[in-house]
mmCIF file of C-alpha atoms in Angstrom:
data_model
loop_
_atom_site.group_PDB
_atom_site.id
_atom_site.type_symbol
_atom_site.label_atom_id
_atom_site.label_comp_id
_atom_site.label_asym_id
_atom_site.label_seq_id
_atom_site.Cartn_x
_atom_site.Cartn_y
_atom_site.Cartn_z
ATOM 1 C CA UNK A 1 -21.362 -12.940 0.660
ATOM 2 C CA UNK A 2 -21.608 -9.100 0.729
ATOM 3 C CA UNK A 3 -17.553 -9.650 1.027
ATOM 4 C CA UNK A 4 -17.284 -11.271 -1.798
ATOM 5 C CA UNK A 5 -19.198 -8.980 -4.141
ATOM 6 C CA UNK A 6 -17.063 -6.250 -3.080
ATOM 7 C CA UNK A 7 -14.329 -8.506 -3.716
ATOM 8 C CA UNK A 8 -15.543 -9.343 -7.049
ATOM 9 C CA UNK A 9 -15.798 -5.764 -8.087
ATOM 10 C CA UNK A 10 -12.209 -4.834 -7.383
ATOM 11 C CA UNK A 11 -11.338 -7.426 -9.061
ATOM 12 C CA UNK A 12 -13.484 -6.141 -11.995
ATOM 13 C CA UNK A 13 -12.346 -2.289 -11.384
ATOM 14 C CA UNK A 14 -8.826 -3.670 -11.947
ATOM 15 C CA UNK A 15 -9.209 -5.322 -14.926
ATOM 16 C CA UNK A 16 -11.068 -2.561 -16.674
ATOM 17 C CA UNK A 17 -10.580 0.801 -14.159
ATOM 18 C CA UNK A 18 -7.209 1.881 -16.175
ATOM 19 C CA UNK A 19 -8.806 1.693 -20.062
ATOM 20 C CA UNK A 20 -11.923 3.009 -18.478
ATOM 21 C CA UNK A 21 -10.263 5.788 -16.980
ATOM 22 C CA UNK A 22 -7.653 6.964 -19.943
ATOM 23 C CA UNK A 23 -10.387 8.445 -22.330
ATOM 24 C CA UNK A 24 -8.844 11.473 -24.351
ATOM 25 C CA UNK A 25 -11.674 12.959 -23.189
ATOM 26 C CA UNK A 26 -11.286 13.151 -20.154
ATOM 27 C CA UNK A 27 -7.872 14.207 -18.774
ATOM 28 C CA UNK A 28 -6.622 17.657 -20.590
ATOM 29 C CA UNK A 29 -2.669 18.409 -20.773
ATOM 30 C CA UNK A 30 -0.855 21.002 -22.619
ATOM 31 C CA UNK A 31 1.964 18.696 -23.750
ATOM 32 C CA UNK A 32 3.703 22.336 -25.895
ATOM 33 C CA UNK A 33 5.943 23.396 -23.277
ATOM 34 C CA UNK A 34 9.773 22.243 -22.689
ATOM 35 C CA UNK A 35 9.755 20.605 -18.951
ATOM 36 C CA UNK A 36 13.407 20.254 -17.913
ATOM 37 C CA UNK A 37 13.299 16.636 -17.795
ATOM 38 C CA UNK A 38 17.155 16.756 -16.163
ATOM 39 C CA UNK A 39 16.598 18.576 -13.797
ATOM 40 C CA UNK A 40 14.308 16.413 -12.084
ATOM 41 C CA UNK A 41 15.869 14.051 -12.654
ATOM 42 C CA UNK A 42 18.984 15.505 -10.496
ATOM 43 C CA UNK A 43 16.583 16.356 -7.594
ATOM 44 C CA UNK A 44 15.518 12.967 -7.739
ATOM 45 C CA UNK A 45 19.051 11.925 -7.634
ATOM 46 C CA UNK A 46 20.539 14.114 -5.040
ATOM 47 C CA UNK A 47 17.587 14.878 -3.010
ATOM 48 C CA UNK A 48 15.417 11.730 -2.725
ATOM 49 C CA UNK A 49 17.026 8.515 -4.328
ATOM 50 C CA UNK A 50 20.881 9.127 -2.364
ATOM 51 C CA UNK A 51 20.719 10.703 0.047
ATOM 52 C CA UNK A 52 17.618 7.787 0.888
ATOM 53 C CA UNK A 53 20.268 5.224 0.233
ATOM 54 C CA UNK A 54 22.494 6.606 2.751
ATOM 55 C CA UNK A 55 20.245 6.307 5.414
ATOM 56 C CA UNK A 56 19.306 3.036 4.846
ATOM 57 C CA UNK A 57 23.338 1.863 4.814
ATOM 58 C CA UNK A 58 23.637 4.048 8.348
ATOM 59 C CA UNK A 59 20.534 1.773 9.357
ATOM 60 C CA UNK A 60 21.828 -1.777 8.708
ATOM 61 C CA UNK A 61 25.515 -1.270 9.394
ATOM 62 C CA UNK A 62 23.808 -0.344 13.181
ATOM 63 C CA UNK A 63 22.092 -4.289 12.015
ATOM 64 C CA UNK A 64 25.759 -5.476 11.690
ATOM 65 C CA UNK A 65 27.182 -4.545 14.875
ATOM 66 C CA UNK A 66 24.323 -5.562 16.439
ATOM 67 C CA UNK A 67 23.953 -9.026 15.433
ATOM 68 C CA UNK A 68 27.780 -9.442 15.690
ATOM 69 C CA UNK A 69 27.515 -8.495 18.962
ATOM 70 C CA UNK A 70 24.720 -10.656 19.685
ATOM 71 C CA UNK A 71 26.706 -13.268 18.032
ATOM 72 C CA UNK A 72 29.493 -12.647 21.019
ATOM 73 C CA UNK A 73 27.209 -12.950 23.459
ATOM 74 C CA UNK A 74 23.686 -13.954 23.070
ATOM 75 C CA UNK A 75 21.672 -12.501 25.678
ATOM 76 C CA UNK A 76 18.189 -10.610 26.131
ATOM 77 C CA UNK A 77 20.074 -6.920 26.421
ATOM 78 C CA UNK A 78 21.887 -7.640 23.245
ATOM 79 C CA UNK A 79 18.218 -9.168 21.324
ATOM 80 C CA UNK A 80 16.171 -6.496 22.196
ATOM 81 C CA UNK A 81 18.958 -3.989 20.612
ATOM 82 C CA UNK A 82 18.959 -6.576 17.748
ATOM 83 C CA UNK A 83 15.598 -6.528 17.506
ATOM 84 C CA UNK A 84 14.962 -2.460 17.325
ATOM 85 C CA UNK A 85 18.256 -1.869 14.615
ATOM 86 C CA UNK A 86 15.822 -5.079 12.648
ATOM 87 C CA UNK A 87 13.209 -2.024 12.731
ATOM 88 C CA UNK A 88 14.321 -0.083 12.305
ATOM 89 C CA UNK A 89 16.136 -1.057 9.369
ATOM 90 C CA UNK A 90 13.299 -2.426 7.392
ATOM 91 C CA UNK A 91 11.425 0.654 8.099
ATOM 92 C CA UNK A 92 14.294 2.776 6.490
ATOM 93 C CA UNK A 93 14.127 0.155 3.618
ATOM 94 C CA UNK A 94 10.782 1.362 2.964
ATOM 95 C CA UNK A 95 11.763 4.797 1.056
ATOM 96 C CA UNK A 96 14.066 2.576 -1.484
ATOM 97 C CA UNK A 97 12.369 -0.195 -2.057
ATOM 98 C CA UNK A 98 10.395 1.766 -5.123
ATOM 99 C CA UNK A 99 14.130 1.969 -6.425
ATOM 100 C CA UNK A 100 14.431 -0.925 -8.055
ATOM 101 C CA UNK A 101 16.344 0.193 -11.841
ATOM 102 C CA UNK A 102 20.580 0.359 -12.143
ATOM 103 C CA UNK A 103 22.354 -1.110 -9.231
ATOM 104 C CA UNK A 104 19.496 -1.940 -7.468
ATOM 105 C CA UNK A 105 18.207 -4.162 -10.321
ATOM 106 C CA UNK A 106 21.511 -5.608 -11.218
ATOM 107 C CA UNK A 107 22.242 -6.807 -7.635
ATOM 108 C CA UNK A 108 18.087 -8.460 -7.286
ATOM 109 C CA UNK A 109 18.239 -5.954 -3.981
ATOM 110 C CA UNK A 110 14.308 -6.018 -3.430
ATOM 111 C CA UNK A 111 14.297 -10.030 -4.610
ATOM 112 C CA UNK A 112 17.392 -11.064 -1.598
ATOM 113 C CA UNK A 113 15.882 -8.062 0.957
ATOM 114 C CA UNK A 114 12.104 -8.782 1.153
ATOM 115 C CA UNK A 115 10.051 -11.429 -0.579
ATOM 116 C CA UNK A 116 7.561 -12.758 2.004
ATOM 117 C CA UNK A 117 5.733 -15.060 3.713
ATOM 118 C CA UNK A 118 9.613 -15.754 4.875
ATOM 119 C CA UNK A 119 10.405 -20.264 4.408
ATOM 120 C CA UNK A 120 10.737 -20.887 7.445
ATOM 121 C CA UNK A 121 10.942 -24.465 6.238
ATOM 122 C CA UNK A 122 14.005 -24.124 4.803
ATOM 123 C CA UNK A 123 15.486 -22.187 6.747
ATOM 124 C CA UNK A 124 15.240 -24.739 9.931
ATOM 125 C CA UNK A 125 16.838 -27.380 6.702
ATOM 126 C CA UNK A 126 19.332 -24.940 5.869
ATOM 127 C CA UNK A 127 20.682 -24.200 9.164
ATOM 128 C CA UNK A 128 20.399 -27.936 10.442
ATOM 129 C CA UNK A 129 22.404 -28.834 6.900
ATOM 130 C CA UNK A 130 25.137 -25.826 7.225
ATOM 131 C CA UNK A 131 24.683 -25.878 3.364
ATOM 132 C CA UNK A 132 23.274 -23.561 1.625
ATOM 133 C CA UNK A 133 24.196 -20.432 -1.022
ATOM 134 C CA UNK A 134 22.411 -17.223 -0.231
ATOM 135 C CA UNK A 135 23.182 -15.671 -3.621
ATOM 136 C CA UNK A 136 21.022 -18.353 -5.466
ATOM 137 C CA UNK A 137 18.265 -16.499 -6.113
ATOM 138 C CA UNK A 138 15.446 -19.492 -5.363
ATOM 139 C CA UNK A 139 17.575 -18.789 -1.799
ATOM 140 C CA UNK A 140 15.230 -15.660 -2.050
ATOM 141 C CA UNK A 141 12.626 -16.590 0.602
ATOM 142 C CA UNK A 142 15.407 -17.917 2.658
ATOM 143 C CA UNK A 143 16.945 -14.262 3.959
ATOM 144 C CA UNK A 144 16.608 -10.776 4.028
ATOM 145 C CA UNK A 145 14.181 -9.027 6.939
ATOM 146 C CA UNK A 146 11.458 -11.563 6.675
ATOM 147 C CA UNK A 147 13.871 -14.190 8.185
ATOM 148 C CA UNK A 148 15.437 -12.141 10.263
ATOM 149 C CA UNK A 149 11.846 -11.890 11.661
ATOM 150 C CA UNK A 150 11.594 -15.596 12.130
ATOM 151 C CA UNK A 151 14.850 -15.874 13.156
ATOM 152 C CA UNK A 152 14.132 -12.964 16.265
ATOM 153 C CA UNK A 153 10.906 -13.592 16.781
ATOM 154 C CA UNK A 154 9.385 -16.619 15.141
ATOM 155 C CA UNK A 155 11.516 -19.489 16.335
ATOM 156 C CA UNK A 156 9.086 -19.480 19.511
ATOM 157 C CA UNK A 157 6.597 -18.535 21.792
ATOM 158 C CA UNK A 158 8.897 -16.686 23.852
ATOM 159 C CA UNK A 159 12.181 -14.917 24.032
ATOM 160 C CA UNK A 160 13.413 -17.031 27.069
ATOM 161 C CA UNK A 161 12.850 -19.981 24.870
ATOM 162 C CA UNK A 162 14.307 -18.200 21.458
ATOM 163 C CA UNK A 163 17.022 -16.873 23.867
ATOM 164 C CA UNK A 164 17.960 -20.888 24.091
ATOM 165 C CA UNK A 165 17.870 -21.522 20.274
ATOM 166 C CA UNK A 166 21.539 -19.287 20.077
ATOM 167 C CA UNK A 167 22.653 -20.809 23.748
ATOM 168 C CA UNK A 168 21.331 -24.268 24.669
ATOM 169 C CA UNK A 169 20.631 -25.598 21.735
ATOM 170 C CA UNK A 170 22.395 -28.715 20.033
ATOM 171 C CA UNK A 171 22.758 -26.632 16.871
ATOM 172 C CA UNK A 172 22.850 -22.728 18.520
ATOM 173 C CA UNK A 173 26.501 -21.522 16.697
ATOM 174 C CA UNK A 174 24.560 -23.150 13.405
ATOM 175 C CA UNK A 175 21.796 -20.474 14.403
ATOM 176 C CA UNK A 176 24.273 -17.707 15.444
ATOM 177 C CA UNK A 177 25.964 -18.565 11.990
ATOM 178 C CA UNK A 178 22.817 -18.340 9.841
ATOM 179 C CA UNK A 179 21.748 -15.541 11.215
ATOM 180 C CA UNK A 180 24.792 -14.005 10.873
ATOM 181 C CA UNK A 181 24.881 -14.498 7.561
ATOM 182 C CA UNK A 182 22.215 -13.061 6.696
ATOM 183 C CA UNK A 183 22.170 -9.625 8.171
ATOM 184 C CA UNK A 184 26.254 -9.601 6.714
ATOM 185 C CA UNK A 185 24.111 -10.415 3.188
ATOM 186 C CA UNK A 186 22.039 -7.389 3.897
ATOM 187 C CA UNK A 187 25.113 -5.500 4.947
ATOM 188 C CA UNK A 188 26.964 -6.719 2.008
ATOM 189 C CA UNK A 189 24.214 -5.732 -1.124
ATOM 190 C CA UNK A 190 23.253 -2.620 0.382
ATOM 191 C CA UNK A 191 27.105 -1.445 0.395
ATOM 192 C CA UNK A 192 27.262 -2.105 -3.407
ATOM 193 C CA UNK A 193 24.181 -0.724 -4.168
ATOM 194 C CA UNK A 194 25.147 2.979 -2.652
ATOM 195 C CA UNK A 195 28.286 2.342 -4.220
ATOM 196 C CA UNK A 196 27.455 2.581 -7.371
ATOM 197 C CA UNK A 197 24.696 5.103 -6.819
ATOM 198 C CA UNK A 198 26.951 7.365 -4.969
ATOM 199 C CA UNK A 199 29.933 6.899 -8.101
ATOM 200 C CA UNK A 200 29.401 5.913 -11.662
ATOM 201 C CA UNK A 201 25.857 5.385 -11.956
ATOM 202 C CA UNK A 202 24.507 8.825 -10.924
ATOM 203 C CA UNK A 203 25.989 10.641 -13.531
ATOM 204 C CA UNK A 204 24.976 7.949 -16.035
ATOM 205 C CA UNK A 205 21.117 8.398 -14.154
ATOM 206 C CA UNK A 206 21.164 11.924 -14.551
ATOM 207 C CA UNK A 207 22.818 12.147 -18.553
ATOM 208 C CA UNK A 208 19.789 10.098 -19.599
ATOM 209 C CA UNK A 209 17.428 12.383 -20.088
ATOM 210 C CA UNK A 210 15.731 12.134 -22.687
ATOM 211 C CA UNK A 211 11.443 10.106 -23.226
ATOM 212 C CA UNK A 212 12.972 7.187 -25.369
ATOM 213 C CA UNK A 213 11.663 3.892 -23.805
ATOM 214 C CA UNK A 214 15.003 3.514 -21.646
ATOM 215 C CA UNK A 215 15.529 7.108 -20.047
ATOM 216 C CA UNK A 216 15.325 7.954 -16.572
ATOM 217 C CA UNK A 217 12.546 8.794 -16.815
ATOM 218 C CA UNK A 218 10.838 6.402 -17.736
ATOM 219 C CA UNK A 219 12.348 3.624 -16.407
ATOM 220 C CA UNK A 220 12.178 4.436 -12.890
ATOM 221 C CA UNK A 221 8.337 6.043 -13.378
ATOM 222 C CA UNK A 222 7.791 2.802 -14.985
ATOM 223 C CA UNK A 223 9.376 0.439 -12.140
ATOM 224 C CA UNK A 224 7.467 2.971 -9.225
ATOM 225 C CA UNK A 225 4.130 1.961 -10.947
ATOM 226 C CA UNK A 226 5.738 -1.890 -10.152
ATOM 227 C CA UNK A 227 6.423 -0.771 -6.765
ATOM 228 C CA UNK A 228 2.721 0.607 -6.286
ATOM 229 C CA UNK A 229 1.159 -1.707 -8.135
ATOM 230 C CA UNK A 230 3.058 -5.151 -7.319
ATOM 231 C CA UNK A 231 5.056 -4.623 -4.179
ATOM 232 C CA UNK A 232 2.490 -2.325 -2.080
ATOM 233 C CA UNK A 233 -1.026 -2.195 -3.232
ATOM 234 C CA UNK A 234 -0.736 -6.144 -3.729
ATOM 235 C CA UNK A 235 1.886 -7.037 -1.404
ATOM 236 C CA UNK A 236 1.155 -5.355 1.649
ATOM 237 C CA UNK A 237 -2.577 -5.528 1.644
ATOM 238 C CA UNK A 238 -4.156 -7.874 -1.781
ATOM 239 C CA UNK A 239 -2.905 -10.637 -1.576
ATOM 240 C CA UNK A 240 -3.068 -11.194 2.015
ATOM 241 C CA UNK A 241 -6.741 -9.760 2.124
ATOM 242 C CA UNK A 242 -8.145 -12.401 -0.330
ATOM 243 C CA UNK A 243 -8.928 -10.508 -3.400
ATOM 244 C CA UNK A 244 -7.165 -12.254 -6.344
ATOM 245 C CA UNK A 245 -7.688 -15.548 -4.510
ATOM 246 C CA UNK A 246 -11.387 -15.594 -4.833
ATOM 247 C CA UNK A 247 -11.960 -14.334 -1.258
ATOM 248 C CA UNK A 248 -9.603 -17.023 -0.057
ATOM 249 C CA UNK A 249 -8.225 -15.066 2.722
ATOM 250 C CA UNK A 250 -4.084 -15.521 3.248
ATOM 251 C CA UNK A 251 -3.184 -13.582 6.261
ATOM 252 C CA UNK A 252 -0.321 -15.836 6.942
ATOM 253 C CA UNK A 253 1.213 -13.614 4.443
ATOM 254 C CA UNK A 254 1.573 -10.054 5.691
ATOM 255 C CA UNK A 255 4.542 -8.086 5.992
ATOM 256 C CA UNK A 256 6.103 -8.411 9.169
ATOM 257 C CA UNK A 257 4.408 -12.583 10.145
ATOM 258 C CA UNK A 258 6.086 -12.926 13.255
ATOM 259 C CA UNK A 259 6.420 -9.556 14.499
ATOM 260 C CA UNK A 260 2.615 -8.727 13.670
ATOM 261 C CA UNK A 261 2.589 -5.532 15.094
ATOM 262 C CA UNK A 262 4.803 -4.194 12.826
ATOM 263 C CA UNK A 263 2.775 -4.599 9.324
ATOM 264 C CA UNK A 264 0.777 -0.621 9.349
ATOM 265 C CA UNK A 265 3.994 1.122 10.454
ATOM 266 C CA UNK A 266 5.915 -0.529 7.297
ATOM 267 C CA UNK A 267 2.687 -0.057 4.829
ATOM 268 C CA UNK A 268 1.950 3.778 6.441
ATOM 269 C CA UNK A 269 5.780 4.408 5.893
ATOM 270 C CA UNK A 270 6.023 2.889 2.182
ATOM 271 C CA UNK A 271 2.907 4.466 1.396
ATOM 272 C CA UNK A 272 4.969 7.823 2.621
ATOM 273 C CA UNK A 273 7.718 7.502 0.643
ATOM 274 C CA UNK A 274 5.175 6.723 -2.263
ATOM 275 C CA UNK A 275 3.317 10.375 -1.836
ATOM 276 C CA UNK A 276 6.841 12.133 -1.130
ATOM 277 C CA UNK A 277 8.528 10.713 -4.269
ATOM 278 C CA UNK A 278 5.437 12.411 -6.752
ATOM 279 C CA UNK A 279 5.895 15.082 -4.877
ATOM 280 C CA UNK A 280 9.528 15.804 -4.876
ATOM 281 C CA UNK A 281 9.755 16.331 -1.071
ATOM 282 C CA UNK A 282 13.456 15.596 -0.274
ATOM 283 C CA UNK A 283 14.802 13.197 1.870
ATOM 284 C CA UNK A 284 13.289 13.515 5.323
ATOM 285 C CA UNK A 285 12.630 16.866 4.978
ATOM 286 C CA UNK A 286 10.042 19.425 3.750
ATOM 287 C CA UNK A 287 11.095 20.788 1.112
ATOM 288 C CA UNK A 288 10.002 19.632 -2.356
ATOM 289 C CA UNK A 289 12.159 20.059 -5.666
ATOM 290 C CA UNK A 290 11.245 19.478 -9.154
ATOM 291 C CA UNK A 291 8.991 16.020 -9.053
ATOM 292 C CA UNK A 292 6.421 13.626 -11.042
ATOM 293 C CA UNK A 293 3.790 16.342 -9.319
ATOM 294 C CA UNK A 294 5.665 19.596 -11.111
ATOM 295 C CA UNK A 295 6.076 18.175 -14.205
ATOM 296 C CA UNK A 296 1.919 17.377 -14.249
ATOM 297 C CA UNK A 297 1.251 20.650 -12.659
ATOM 298 C CA UNK A 298 3.921 22.128 -15.562
ATOM 299 C CA UNK A 299 1.395 21.275 -18.308
ATOM 300 C CA UNK A 300 -1.532 22.117 -16.237
ATOM 301 C CA UNK A 301 -3.124 18.669 -16.706
ATOM 302 C CA UNK A 302 -6.292 17.901 -15.849
ATOM 303 C CA UNK A 303 -9.106 15.729 -15.278
ATOM 304 C CA UNK A 304 -12.897 15.881 -16.065
ATOM 305 C CA UNK A 305 -12.110 19.535 -15.099
ATOM 306 C CA UNK A 306 -9.705 18.999 -11.306
ATOM 307 C CA UNK A 307 -5.438 19.665 -11.276
ATOM 308 C CA UNK A 308 -4.845 15.577 -11.596
ATOM 309 C CA UNK A 309 -1.863 16.251 -9.564
ATOM 310 C CA UNK A 310 -4.086 17.326 -7.221
ATOM 311 C CA UNK A 311 -6.271 13.796 -7.353
ATOM 312 C CA UNK A 312 -3.535 12.344 -7.062
ATOM 313 C CA UNK A 313 -2.567 13.253 -3.882
ATOM 314 C CA UNK A 314 -5.979 13.472 -2.506
ATOM 315 C CA UNK A 315 -5.741 9.804 -3.518
ATOM 316 C CA UNK A 316 -2.720 9.412 -1.153
ATOM 317 C CA UNK A 317 -4.380 11.430 1.519
ATOM 318 C CA UNK A 318 -7.384 8.775 1.803
ATOM 319 C CA UNK A 319 -5.200 5.783 1.305
ATOM 320 C CA UNK A 320 -3.302 6.934 4.616
ATOM 321 C CA UNK A 321 -6.838 7.157 6.557
ATOM 322 C CA UNK A 322 -7.353 4.076 5.563
ATOM 323 C CA UNK A 323 -4.895 2.390 6.480
ATOM 324 C CA UNK A 324 -4.129 4.610 9.700
ATOM 325 C CA UNK A 325 -7.692 3.247 10.938
ATOM 326 C CA UNK A 326 -6.157 -0.078 10.858
ATOM 327 C CA UNK A 327 -5.000 -2.660 13.471
ATOM 328 C CA UNK A 328 -1.402 -2.324 13.653
ATOM 329 C CA UNK A 329 -1.426 -5.988 13.657
ATOM 330 C CA UNK A 330 -2.408 -6.976 9.843
ATOM 331 C CA UNK A 331 -2.340 -10.467 11.097
ATOM 332 C CA UNK A 332 -5.458 -10.302 13.710
ATOM 333 C CA UNK A 333 -7.326 -7.316 11.022
ATOM 334 C CA UNK A 334 -7.708 -9.631 8.304
ATOM 335 C CA UNK A 335 -8.929 -11.945 10.806
ATOM 336 C CA UNK A 336 -11.598 -9.700 12.472
ATOM 337 C CA UNK A 337 -12.356 -7.738 10.187
ATOM 338 C CA UNK A 338 -11.141 -7.868 6.412
ATOM 339 C CA UNK A 339 -13.304 -5.889 5.026
ATOM 340 C CA UNK A 340 -11.436 -2.313 6.229
ATOM 341 C CA UNK A 341 -8.660 -4.515 4.457
ATOM 342 C CA UNK A 342 -10.472 -5.070 1.384
ATOM 343 C CA UNK A 343 -11.200 -1.274 1.699
ATOM 344 C CA UNK A 344 -7.673 -0.003 1.761
ATOM 345 C CA UNK A 345 -7.002 -1.952 -1.395
ATOM 346 C CA UNK A 346 -9.741 -0.176 -3.628
ATOM 347 C CA UNK A 347 -8.126 2.654 -2.282
ATOM 348 C CA UNK A 348 -5.124 2.518 -3.513
ATOM 349 C CA UNK A 349 -7.037 1.119 -6.752
ATOM 350 C CA UNK A 350 -8.496 3.972 -7.357
ATOM 351 C CA UNK A 351 -4.835 5.881 -7.288
ATOM 352 C CA UNK A 352 -3.775 2.955 -9.601
ATOM 353 C CA UNK A 353 -5.750 5.022 -12.418
ATOM 354 C CA UNK A 354 -4.750 8.689 -11.983
ATOM 355 C CA UNK A 355 -0.772 7.725 -12.165
ATOM 356 C CA UNK A 356 -0.570 4.348 -14.406
ATOM 357 C CA UNK A 357 -3.532 5.961 -16.981
ATOM 358 C CA UNK A 358 -4.085 9.637 -16.443
ATOM 359 C CA UNK A 359 -0.254 10.593 -14.922
ATOM 360 C CA UNK A 360 1.723 8.739 -17.387
ATOM 361 C CA UNK A 361 -0.439 9.603 -20.485
ATOM 362 C CA UNK A 362 0.237 12.627 -19.612
ATOM 363 C CA UNK A 363 4.307 12.885 -19.414
ATOM 364 C CA UNK A 364 3.945 10.256 -22.158
ATOM 365 C CA UNK A 365 5.582 7.700 -20.477
ATOM 366 C CA UNK A 366 4.681 4.027 -22.253
ATOM 367 C CA UNK A 367 3.711 1.683 -19.394
ATOM 368 C CA UNK A 368 6.529 -1.277 -19.530
ATOM 369 C CA UNK A 369 5.824 -3.972 -17.215
ATOM 370 C CA UNK A 370 2.877 -6.011 -16.731
ATOM 371 C CA UNK A 371 1.054 -6.058 -12.690
ATOM 372 C CA UNK A 372 -0.286 -9.095 -13.349
ATOM 373 C CA UNK A 373 -3.403 -9.081 -11.108
ATOM 374 C CA UNK A 374 -5.299 -12.499 -11.646
ATOM 375 C CA UNK A 375 -1.890 -13.996 -10.943
#
């Protein structure tokens, strides 16, 4: 009963928190300044976005190489190597998933690479029939990292049995072919996005420095918030914990369901990426550049007498502490102590108010997406 009351309270907060906490009287920003948005865009693209994509592309190249080796010789050593490169790429993916603009948006990169839970039944059917077109958006839950999660960890209970699918099974060649096709699809899409960012799209992004709805700052901040709410807060925590299903837990919807001890690692990496973008932390460094944080500080944005950027960073840190206290296996965490998952959700929701309501209001950025919390 206590947990149901908690869930009800959280949902009420989701519905009314944004409205009630954006009171003009509680937020004080100096809007007379002339912050250089274009300089911020240059920093974003050269110090955060492109370096993160390049690192991800490197990890995907290693994944493809390991996949080719496994296809040629499917044994335990090569399976272990393939799994490790998958994990490395999946972790690095968390640093670029939020950048769903430009080439990533036009290629549906996120939809093809990380829609979970994966549809294991359809994957099995695809392998049996040999009839599939991974370019079809309706097959987005039959590919990407979640599909590899199933193919590398979920086909059977032991490694010996998993290897048999790729060696002695009557459809062994088909299993190998599907695995290779999924990896090649990740590689092709990633290369396409990175090539565009390194080419003409960089200038397009940087030169759109105004404050129109379609300007780079406004579009990227909206995508950042959409990612935070829908794919991070909801996808990694809220949905499997039952926040949007009247308390009915669905632990099978956790990220990395088959490699269950990876869920927390992916969640923490994504949280770090979100805070690093807010702070303008150069990718894989500690140096900071112009950012949303420095923009708020330039405007001297205060909320009820407190520095808004500090409130946001403190809430990121609170969320990190709560996530760090979870079991590495989110499936087990939900089944044994779901209250802790709900506490994480509540902490993440608190930052939705600071980011989506207070920050976007201070920066004069209109909200251009629906989070569909009730879905």
